[in-house]
Amino acid sequence: MRLLFVLSCLLIPCSYSIATGKSPGAIGAYMSLRDRSPEAIDNLIREAAEAGIQFVIPLAKSTSGRALYKSHIVPEAHPGSDDALELVIKAAHKYGLRVYPWICVNSDGGEEALSPTLESHPDWCIVNANGQRVGFIDPSSKEARQYVCSIIREIVCGYDVDGISLDYVRYPSGRNCFCDRCIRMFRESSGYDAREASRAQPGTDLWRKWRAWRMKQVNLEMQEIRKTVEEVKPGIPISSYVWGVHTYGQGFQTCQDWKTWIRKGLIDWINPSGYVYNMKDFQKRVAENRKEIPEGFPYLITIGVRTSHGQLNSASEVKAQVDEAIKLGADGVIFFTLEYTRQYLAELAPFLRQIAQPDRDPGKK
């Protein structure tokens, strides 16, 4: 029955009640779903709710290109196991939390490997400066963008979600993409060779043309995601994790033009990275992003309790970053991840509940 339901959703619009308002709340957390048993998920979300967390962002499509839900499109990360996304939604709504599935859009294997999907569709891959395919979806490919949108459609239509949270809507780091399609399309657009453009000095006219062309590809992908969501569940909020304002600098090649996404209404709230562990650097990151994000547009900073960049080692360190973020104008914070933050929840609870109190009711009973 579920198969028939999902397949029908892929073909026709569907309708669900959705949470009121675009802002997710003031306190949220990513979920990596390492422990996917029903009891473990229920306990973790109950503890989060008791501590004042208002919404969760559970991993639905990983950087390896695998699904943590029952997908008929994406290879599953754990075939035969419980539907982790469904378990999260059930528990979260029971305890009054919103759910925004976390979709790693273009990462499909990562920079070191290809996912099964990209192994089957090598023409969808980013090609790096060495001529090697990497596990990233090339947004210049119409077919690859359709694949991305089919994932979005499957999740939004097949589950009672309150929105979606995007990640990796960008190019990978470094010089790319040099597939035949990108070389041809850029030459048709600009008259220049992409390989020559990528080697141009940052800040030159040719370099700007190359980056602008790639930004256009990513923005087209985001437009198609927005269109897909509006077709199946109109008005549902779309958010995105982004690296932040510093990526508009000359040295960055990821082409993540989130200012345009905000201006064109392609996203409804945003959570830039706050993955820095010196307080002055953190304050600078929060303040700089605040200046570039329009007042009234929901801006939450992502706090890296533990990441590949470093970690916070106590509840007091977590509290200090949350406190500074709010003082400097962020509308809220998102912890990466709930699993890493769990050990500090009891100590943080009075503080977090105070921040969350004005927006405690997330629209779910």
CSV table of C-alpha atoms in Angstrom, one decimal:
chain,number,residue,atom,x,y,z
A,1,MET,CA,0.0,0.0,0.0
A,2,ARG,CA,2.8,2.4,0.9
A,3,LEU,CA,4.4,1.8,-2.5
A,4,LEU,CA,1.2,2.7,-4.3
A,5,PHE,CA,0.8,5.8,-2.1
A,6,VAL,CA,4.3,7.1,-2.8
A,7,LEU,CA,4.1,6.4,-6.5
A,8,SER,CA,0.8,8.3,-6.8
A,9,CYS,CA,2.3,11.2,-4.9
A,10,LEU,CA,5.1,11.4,-7.4
A,11,LEU,CA,2.5,12.0,-10.1
A,12,ILE,CA,-0.1,14.3,-8.6
A,13,PRO,CA,-0.2,17.1,-6.0
A,14,CYS,CA,-1.0,16.2,-2.4
A,15,SER,CA,-2.3,18.1,0.5
A,16,TYR,CA,-1.5,18.0,4.2
A,17,SER,CA,-2.0,20.4,7.1
A,18,ILE,CA,1.2,22.2,7.8
A,19,ALA,CA,2.6,24.2,10.7
A,20,THR,CA,1.7,27.8,10.6
A,21,GLY,CA,4.4,30.4,9.9
A,22,LYS,CA,7.7,30.1,8.2
A,23,SER,CA,10.1,30.3,11.2
A,24,PRO,CA,10.9,26.9,12.7
A,25,GLY,CA,11.4,28.3,16.2
A,26,ALA,CA,14.4,29.5,18.1
A,27,ILE,CA,16.1,26.2,19.0
A,28,GLY,CA,16.7,23.2,16.7
A,29,ALA,CA,19.1,20.3,16.2
A,30,TYR,CA,20.3,18.1,13.4
A,31,MET,CA,20.0,14.3,13.9
A,32,SER,CA,22.5,11.9,12.5
A,33,LEU,CA,20.4,8.9,13.5
A,34,ARG,CA,23.2,6.6,14.5
A,35,ASP,CA,20.8,4.7,16.7
A,36,ARG,CA,17.7,4.1,14.7
A,37,SER,CA,15.6,1.9,17.0
A,38,PRO,CA,12.1,3.2,17.8
A,39,GLU,CA,12.9,3.4,21.5
A,40,ALA,CA,16.1,5.2,21.1
A,41,ILE,CA,14.6,7.8,18.7
A,42,ASP,CA,11.6,8.3,21.0
A,43,ASN,CA,13.8,8.8,24.1
A,44,LEU,CA,16.2,11.2,22.3
A,45,ILE,CA,13.4,13.4,21.0
A,46,ARG,CA,11.6,13.4,24.4
A,47,GLU,CA,14.8,14.6,26.0
A,48,ALA,CA,15.1,17.3,23.4
A,49,ALA,CA,11.6,18.5,23.9
A,50,GLU,CA,12.0,18.6,27.6
A,51,ALA,CA,15.1,20.7,27.2
A,52,GLY,CA,13.3,23.3,25.0
A,53,ILE,CA,14.3,22.2,21.5
A,54,GLN,CA,11.5,23.1,19.1
A,55,PHE,CA,12.4,21.3,15.9
A,56,VAL,CA,14.7,18.6,14.6
A,57,ILE,CA,16.5,18.1,11.3
A,58,PRO,CA,16.9,14.3,10.8
A,59,LEU,CA,19.2,13.0,8.1
A,60,ALA,CA,17.1,11.8,5.2
A,61,LYS,CA,19.7,11.7,2.3
A,62,SER,CA,23.3,11.4,3.3
A,63,THR,CA,26.5,12.7,1.7
A,64,SER,CA,27.2,9.2,0.5
A,65,GLY,CA,24.0,9.3,-1.6
A,66,ARG,CA,22.0,6.9,0.6
A,67,ALA,CA,18.5,7.2,2.0
A,68,LEU,CA,17.6,6.9,5.7
A,69,TYR,CA,13.9,6.5,4.8
A,70,LYS,CA,12.0,4.0,2.7
A,71,SER,CA,12.9,5.3,-0.8
A,72,HIS,CA,12.0,4.0,-4.2
A,73,ILE,CA,14.6,6.4,-5.8
A,74,VAL,CA,17.7,6.5,-3.6
A,75,PRO,CA,19.6,3.4,-2.5
A,76,GLU,CA,18.9,2.9,1.2
A,77,ALA,CA,21.6,3.2,3.8
A,78,HIS,CA,20.2,0.4,5.9
A,79,PRO,CA,18.0,-1.9,3.8
A,80,GLY,CA,15.5,-3.9,5.8
A,81,SER,CA,15.6,-1.7,8.9
A,82,ASP,CA,12.9,0.5,10.3
A,83,ASP,CA,11.9,3.7,8.5
A,84,ALA,CA,14.0,6.1,10.6
A,85,LEU,CA,12.3,9.2,9.1
A,86,GLU,CA,8.9,7.9,9.9
A,87,LEU,CA,10.0,7.1,13.5
A,88,VAL,CA,11.4,10.6,14.0
A,89,ILE,CA,8.2,12.3,12.6
A,90,LYS,CA,6.0,10.1,14.9
A,91,ALA,CA,8.0,10.9,18.0
A,92,ALA,CA,8.6,14.6,17.2
A,93,HIS,CA,5.0,15.3,16.6
A,94,LYS,CA,4.0,13.4,19.7
A,95,TYR,CA,6.2,15.7,21.8
A,96,GLY,CA,5.3,18.9,19.9
A,97,LEU,CA,8.4,19.3,17.7
A,98,ARG,CA,8.6,20.2,14.0
A,99,VAL,CA,10.5,18.0,11.6
A,100,TYR,CA,12.6,19.3,8.6
A,101,PRO,CA,14.3,16.3,6.9
A,102,TRP,CA,17.9,17.0,6.1
A,103,ILE,CA,18.8,16.4,2.4
A,104,CYS,CA,22.4,16.5,1.3
A,105,VAL,CA,21.5,17.6,-2.2
A,106,ASN,CA,24.6,17.5,-4.4
A,107,SER,CA,26.9,15.3,-2.4
A,108,ASP,CA,26.5,11.8,-3.7
A,109,GLY,CA,29.4,9.8,-2.5
A,110,GLY,CA,31.6,12.8,-1.6
A,111,GLU,CA,34.9,14.0,-3.0
A,112,GLU,CA,36.6,10.6,-2.7
A,113,ALA,CA,34.0,8.2,-4.1
A,114,LEU,CA,30.9,7.8,-6.2
A,115,SER,CA,27.5,6.7,-5.0
A,116,PRO,CA,25.8,3.8,-6.7
A,117,THR,CA,23.6,6.3,-8.4
A,118,LEU,CA,26.5,8.2,-9.9
A,119,GLU,CA,28.2,4.9,-10.8
A,120,SER,CA,25.1,4.3,-12.9
A,121,HIS,CA,25.0,7.8,-14.2
A,122,PRO,CA,28.6,9.0,-14.7
A,123,ASP,CA,27.4,11.9,-16.9
A,124,TRP,CA,25.8,13.4,-13.8
A,125,CYS,CA,29.2,13.7,-12.0
A,126,ILE,CA,31.3,16.7,-11.3
A,127,VAL,CA,34.7,16.3,-13.0
A,128,ASN,CA,37.6,17.9,-11.2
A,129,ALA,CA,40.7,19.6,-12.6
A,130,ASN,CA,42.5,16.3,-12.9
A,131,GLY,CA,39.8,14.9,-15.1
A,132,GLN,CA,38.4,12.6,-12.4
A,133,ARG,CA,34.8,12.2,-11.6
A,134,VAL,CA,33.9,12.9,-8.0
A,135,GLY,CA,30.8,12.0,-6.0
A,136,PHE,CA,29.0,15.3,-6.5
A,137,ILE,CA,26.0,15.9,-8.7
A,138,ASP,CA,26.6,18.5,-11.4
A,139,PRO,CA,23.8,21.0,-11.3
A,140,SER,CA,24.3,21.8,-15.0
A,141,SER,CA,22.8,18.4,-15.8
A,142,LYS,CA,19.0,18.7,-16.4
A,143,GLU,CA,18.6,14.9,-15.8
A,144,ALA,CA,20.6,15.2,-12.5
A,145,ARG,CA,18.4,18.1,-11.3
A,146,GLN,CA,15.3,16.0,-12.1
A,147,TYR,CA,16.8,13.2,-9.9
A,148,VAL,CA,17.3,15.7,-7.1
A,149,CYS,CA,13.7,17.0,-7.4
A,150,SER,CA,12.3,13.5,-7.5
A,151,ILE,CA,13.9,12.9,-4.1
A,152,ILE,CA,12.4,16.1,-2.7
A,153,ARG,CA,9.0,15.1,-4.1
A,154,GLU,CA,9.2,11.7,-2.6
A,155,ILE,CA,9.9,13.0,0.9
A,156,VAL,CA,7.6,16.0,0.9
A,157,CYS,CA,4.7,14.0,-0.5
A,158,GLY,CA,5.3,10.7,1.3
A,159,TYR,CA,5.8,12.0,4.8
A,160,ASP,CA,4.0,14.4,7.1
A,161,VAL,CA,7.0,16.8,7.3
A,162,ASP,CA,6.8,20.4,8.4
A,163,GLY,CA,9.4,21.6,5.8
A,164,ILE,CA,12.7,20.5,4.4
A,165,SER,CA,16.3,21.4,5.2
A,166,LEU,CA,18.8,21.4,2.4
A,167,ASP,CA,22.6,21.0,2.5
A,168,TYR,CA,25.3,20.8,-0.1
A,169,VAL,CA,23.4,22.9,-2.6
A,170,ARG,CA,26.7,24.0,-4.1
A,171,TYR,CA,29.8,22.8,-6.0
A,172,PRO,CA,32.5,21.0,-4.1
A,173,SER,CA,35.7,22.8,-3.0
A,174,GLY,CA,38.4,23.4,-5.6
A,175,ARG,CA,38.4,23.8,-9.3
A,176,ASN,CA,35.5,22.2,-11.1
A,177,CYS,CA,33.5,21.2,-13.2
A,178,PHE,CA,35.2,20.2,-16.4
A,179,CYS,CA,32.9,17.6,-17.9
A,180,ASP,CA,32.2,17.9,-21.6
A,181,ARG,CA,28.7,19.4,-20.9
A,182,CYS,CA,30.1,22.2,-18.7
A,183,ILE,CA,32.9,23.0,-21.1
A,184,ARG,CA,30.4,23.2,-24.0
A,185,MET,CA,27.8,25.2,-22.1
A,186,PHE,CA,30.3,27.7,-20.7
A,187,ARG,CA,31.8,28.2,-24.1
A,188,GLU,CA,28.4,28.8,-25.6
A,189,SER,CA,27.5,31.3,-22.9
A,190,SER,CA,30.8,33.2,-22.7
A,191,GLY,CA,33.0,32.3,-25.6
A,192,TYR,CA,35.7,31.1,-23.3
A,193,ASP,CA,37.1,27.7,-22.3
A,194,ALA,CA,36.2,26.7,-18.8
A,195,ARG,CA,39.6,25.3,-18.1
A,196,GLU,CA,41.2,28.6,-19.0
A,197,ALA,CA,38.6,30.5,-16.9
A,198,SER,CA,39.2,28.3,-13.8
A,199,ARG,CA,42.9,29.2,-13.9
A,200,ALA,CA,42.2,33.0,-14.2
A,201,GLN,CA,43.3,35.2,-11.3
A,202,PRO,CA,40.5,35.7,-8.8
A,203,GLY,CA,38.8,39.0,-9.3
A,204,THR,CA,39.5,39.2,-13.0
A,205,ASP,CA,36.6,39.6,-15.5
A,206,LEU,CA,37.1,36.0,-16.8
A,207,TRP,CA,37.1,34.5,-13.3
A,208,ARG,CA,33.9,36.4,-12.5
A,209,LYS,CA,32.2,35.1,-15.6
A,210,TRP,CA,33.2,31.6,-14.7
A,211,ARG,CA,31.9,31.9,-11.1
A,212,ALA,CA,28.7,33.7,-12.2
A,213,TRP,CA,28.0,30.9,-14.7
A,214,ARG,CA,28.3,28.2,-12.1
A,215,MET,CA,26.2,30.2,-9.6
A,216,LYS,CA,23.5,30.3,-12.3
A,217,GLN,CA,23.5,26.5,-12.5
A,218,VAL,CA,23.1,26.1,-8.7
A,219,ASN,CA,20.4,28.8,-8.6
A,220,LEU,CA,18.5,27.0,-11.4
A,221,GLU,CA,18.7,23.8,-9.3
A,222,MET,CA,17.3,25.7,-6.3
A,223,GLN,CA,14.5,27.2,-8.4
A,224,GLU,CA,13.5,23.7,-9.6
A,225,ILE,CA,13.5,22.5,-6.0
A,226,ARG,CA,11.2,25.3,-5.0
A,227,LYS,CA,8.9,24.6,-7.9
A,228,THR,CA,8.7,20.9,-7.0
A,229,VAL,CA,7.8,21.7,-3.4
A,230,GLU,CA,5.1,24.2,-4.5
A,231,GLU,CA,3.6,21.6,-6.8
A,232,VAL,CA,3.1,18.9,-4.2
A,233,LYS,CA,2.8,20.8,-0.9
A,234,PRO,CA,2.3,24.6,-1.5
A,235,GLY,CA,3.7,26.9,1.2
A,236,ILE,CA,5.9,24.3,3.0
A,237,PRO,CA,9.0,26.0,4.3
A,238,ILE,CA,12.4,25.3,2.6
A,239,SER,CA,15.6,26.1,4.5
A,240,SER,CA,19.3,25.6,3.8
A,241,TYR,CA,22.5,25.3,5.6
A,242,VAL,CA,25.1,27.5,4.0
A,243,TRP,CA,28.8,28.2,4.7
A,244,GLY,CA,28.0,31.9,5.1
A,245,VAL,CA,28.9,35.4,3.8
A,246,HIS,CA,32.6,34.7,3.7
A,247,THR,CA,32.1,32.3,0.7
A,248,TYR,CA,31.3,35.3,-1.5
A,249,GLY,CA,35.0,36.2,-1.2
A,250,GLN,CA,37.3,35.8,-4.1
A,251,GLY,CA,39.0,32.6,-2.9
A,252,PHE,CA,35.8,30.5,-2.8
A,253,GLN,CA,34.6,28.2,-5.7
A,254,THR,CA,31.5,26.6,-4.2
A,255,CYS,CA,29.2,29.1,-5.9
A,256,GLN,CA,26.5,29.0,-3.2
A,257,ASP,CA,24.6,32.2,-4.0
A,258,TRP,CA,22.2,32.2,-1.0
A,259,LYS,CA,21.6,35.9,-1.1
A,260,THR,CA,19.8,35.4,-4.4
A,261,TRP,CA,17.8,32.5,-2.9
A,262,ILE,CA,16.5,34.8,-0.2
A,263,ARG,CA,15.8,37.7,-2.6
A,264,LYS,CA,13.9,35.5,-5.0
A,265,GLY,CA,11.9,33.7,-2.2
A,266,LEU,CA,13.5,30.3,-2.9
A,267,ILE,CA,14.1,29.6,0.8
A,268,ASP,CA,12.1,30.6,3.9
A,269,TRP,CA,14.8,30.5,6.5
A,270,ILE,CA,18.6,30.0,6.6
A,271,ASN,CA,21.2,28.6,8.9
A,272,PRO,CA,24.8,29.6,8.1
A,273,SER,CA,27.7,27.7,9.6
A,274,GLY,CA,29.0,28.8,13.0
A,275,TYR,CA,31.6,26.1,13.1
A,276,VAL,CA,34.4,28.1,14.8
A,277,TYR,CA,35.7,27.6,18.3
A,278,ASN,CA,37.4,30.9,19.2
A,279,MET,CA,34.7,33.2,20.7
A,280,LYS,CA,35.9,36.3,18.8
A,281,ASP,CA,35.8,34.3,15.5
A,282,PHE,CA,32.3,33.1,16.4
A,283,GLN,CA,31.1,36.6,17.2
A,284,LYS,CA,32.5,37.9,13.9
A,285,ARG,CA,30.8,35.0,12.0
A,286,VAL,CA,27.4,35.7,13.6
A,287,ALA,CA,27.6,39.5,13.1
A,288,GLU,CA,28.8,39.4,9.5
A,289,ASN,CA,26.0,37.1,8.5
A,290,ARG,CA,23.5,39.2,10.4
A,291,LYS,CA,24.5,42.2,8.3
A,292,GLU,CA,23.8,40.4,5.0
A,293,ILE,CA,20.5,38.7,5.9
A,294,PRO,CA,17.5,41.0,5.7
A,295,GLU,CA,15.8,41.9,8.9
A,296,GLY,CA,12.7,39.8,9.3
A,297,PHE,CA,14.0,36.9,7.4
A,298,PRO,CA,14.6,34.0,9.9
A,299,TYR,CA,18.3,33.6,10.5
A,300,LEU,CA,19.6,30.8,12.7
A,301,ILE,CA,23.3,30.2,13.3
A,302,THR,CA,24.5,26.5,13.3
A,303,ILE,CA,26.5,25.7,16.4
A,304,GLY,CA,29.0,22.9,15.9
A,305,VAL,CA,28.9,21.1,19.2
A,306,ARG,CA,31.2,18.5,17.5
A,307,THR,CA,32.3,18.7,13.9
A,308,SER,CA,35.4,18.0,11.7
A,309,HIS,CA,36.5,21.6,12.6
A,310,GLY,CA,36.5,21.1,16.4
A,311,GLN,CA,34.2,20.7,19.3
A,312,LEU,CA,32.7,22.4,22.4
A,313,ASN,CA,33.7,20.6,25.5
A,314,SER,CA,31.1,21.6,28.1
A,315,ALA,CA,27.6,22.9,28.6
A,316,SER,CA,29.0,26.3,29.5
A,317,GLU,CA,30.8,26.5,26.2
A,318,VAL,CA,27.6,25.6,24.3
A,319,LYS,CA,25.6,28.1,26.4
A,320,ALA,CA,28.2,30.9,25.7
A,321,GLN,CA,27.8,30.5,21.9
A,322,VAL,CA,24.1,30.4,22.1
A,323,ASP,CA,24.1,33.5,24.3
A,324,GLU,CA,26.4,35.4,22.0
A,325,ALA,CA,24.4,34.4,18.9
A,326,ILE,CA,21.1,35.8,20.3
A,327,LYS,CA,22.8,39.0,21.5
A,328,LEU,CA,24.3,39.6,18.1
A,329,GLY,CA,21.0,39.3,16.3
A,330,ALA,CA,20.5,35.7,15.3
A,331,ASP,CA,16.9,34.6,15.6
A,332,GLY,CA,17.9,31.2,16.9
A,333,VAL,CA,20.4,28.4,16.9
A,334,ILE,CA,20.7,24.9,15.5
A,335,PHE,CA,22.9,22.3,17.2
A,336,PHE,CA,25.0,20.0,15.2
A,337,THR,CA,24.1,17.4,16.3
A,338,LEU,CA,21.4,16.4,18.8
A,339,GLU,CA,23.3,13.3,19.5
A,340,TYR,CA,26.5,15.3,20.4
A,341,THR,CA,24.4,17.9,22.4
A,342,ARG,CA,22.5,15.3,24.4
A,343,GLN,CA,25.1,15.1,27.2
A,344,TYR,CA,24.6,18.8,27.9
A,345,LEU,CA,20.8,19.0,27.6
A,346,ALA,CA,19.9,18.7,31.3
A,347,GLU,CA,22.3,21.5,32.2
A,348,LEU,CA,21.2,23.6,29.2
A,349,ALA,CA,17.5,23.1,29.6
A,350,PRO,CA,16.5,26.1,31.8
A,351,PHE,CA,18.5,28.4,29.5
A,352,LEU,CA,17.1,26.9,26.3
A,353,ARG,CA,13.5,26.9,27.5
A,354,GLN,CA,13.8,30.6,28.3
A,355,ILE,CA,14.9,31.3,24.8
A,356,ALA,CA,12.3,29.1,23.2
A,357,GLN,CA,9.3,30.2,25.4
A,358,PRO,CA,7.9,33.0,23.1
A,359,ASP,CA,7.6,30.5,20.2
A,360,ARG,CA,6.9,27.3,22.2
A,361,ASP,CA,3.9,26.0,20.2
A,362,PRO,CA,5.1,24.7,16.9
A,363,GLY,CA,1.7,24.1,15.5
A,364,LYS,CA,1.6,20.4,16.3
A,365,LYS,CA,-0.5,18.9,19.1
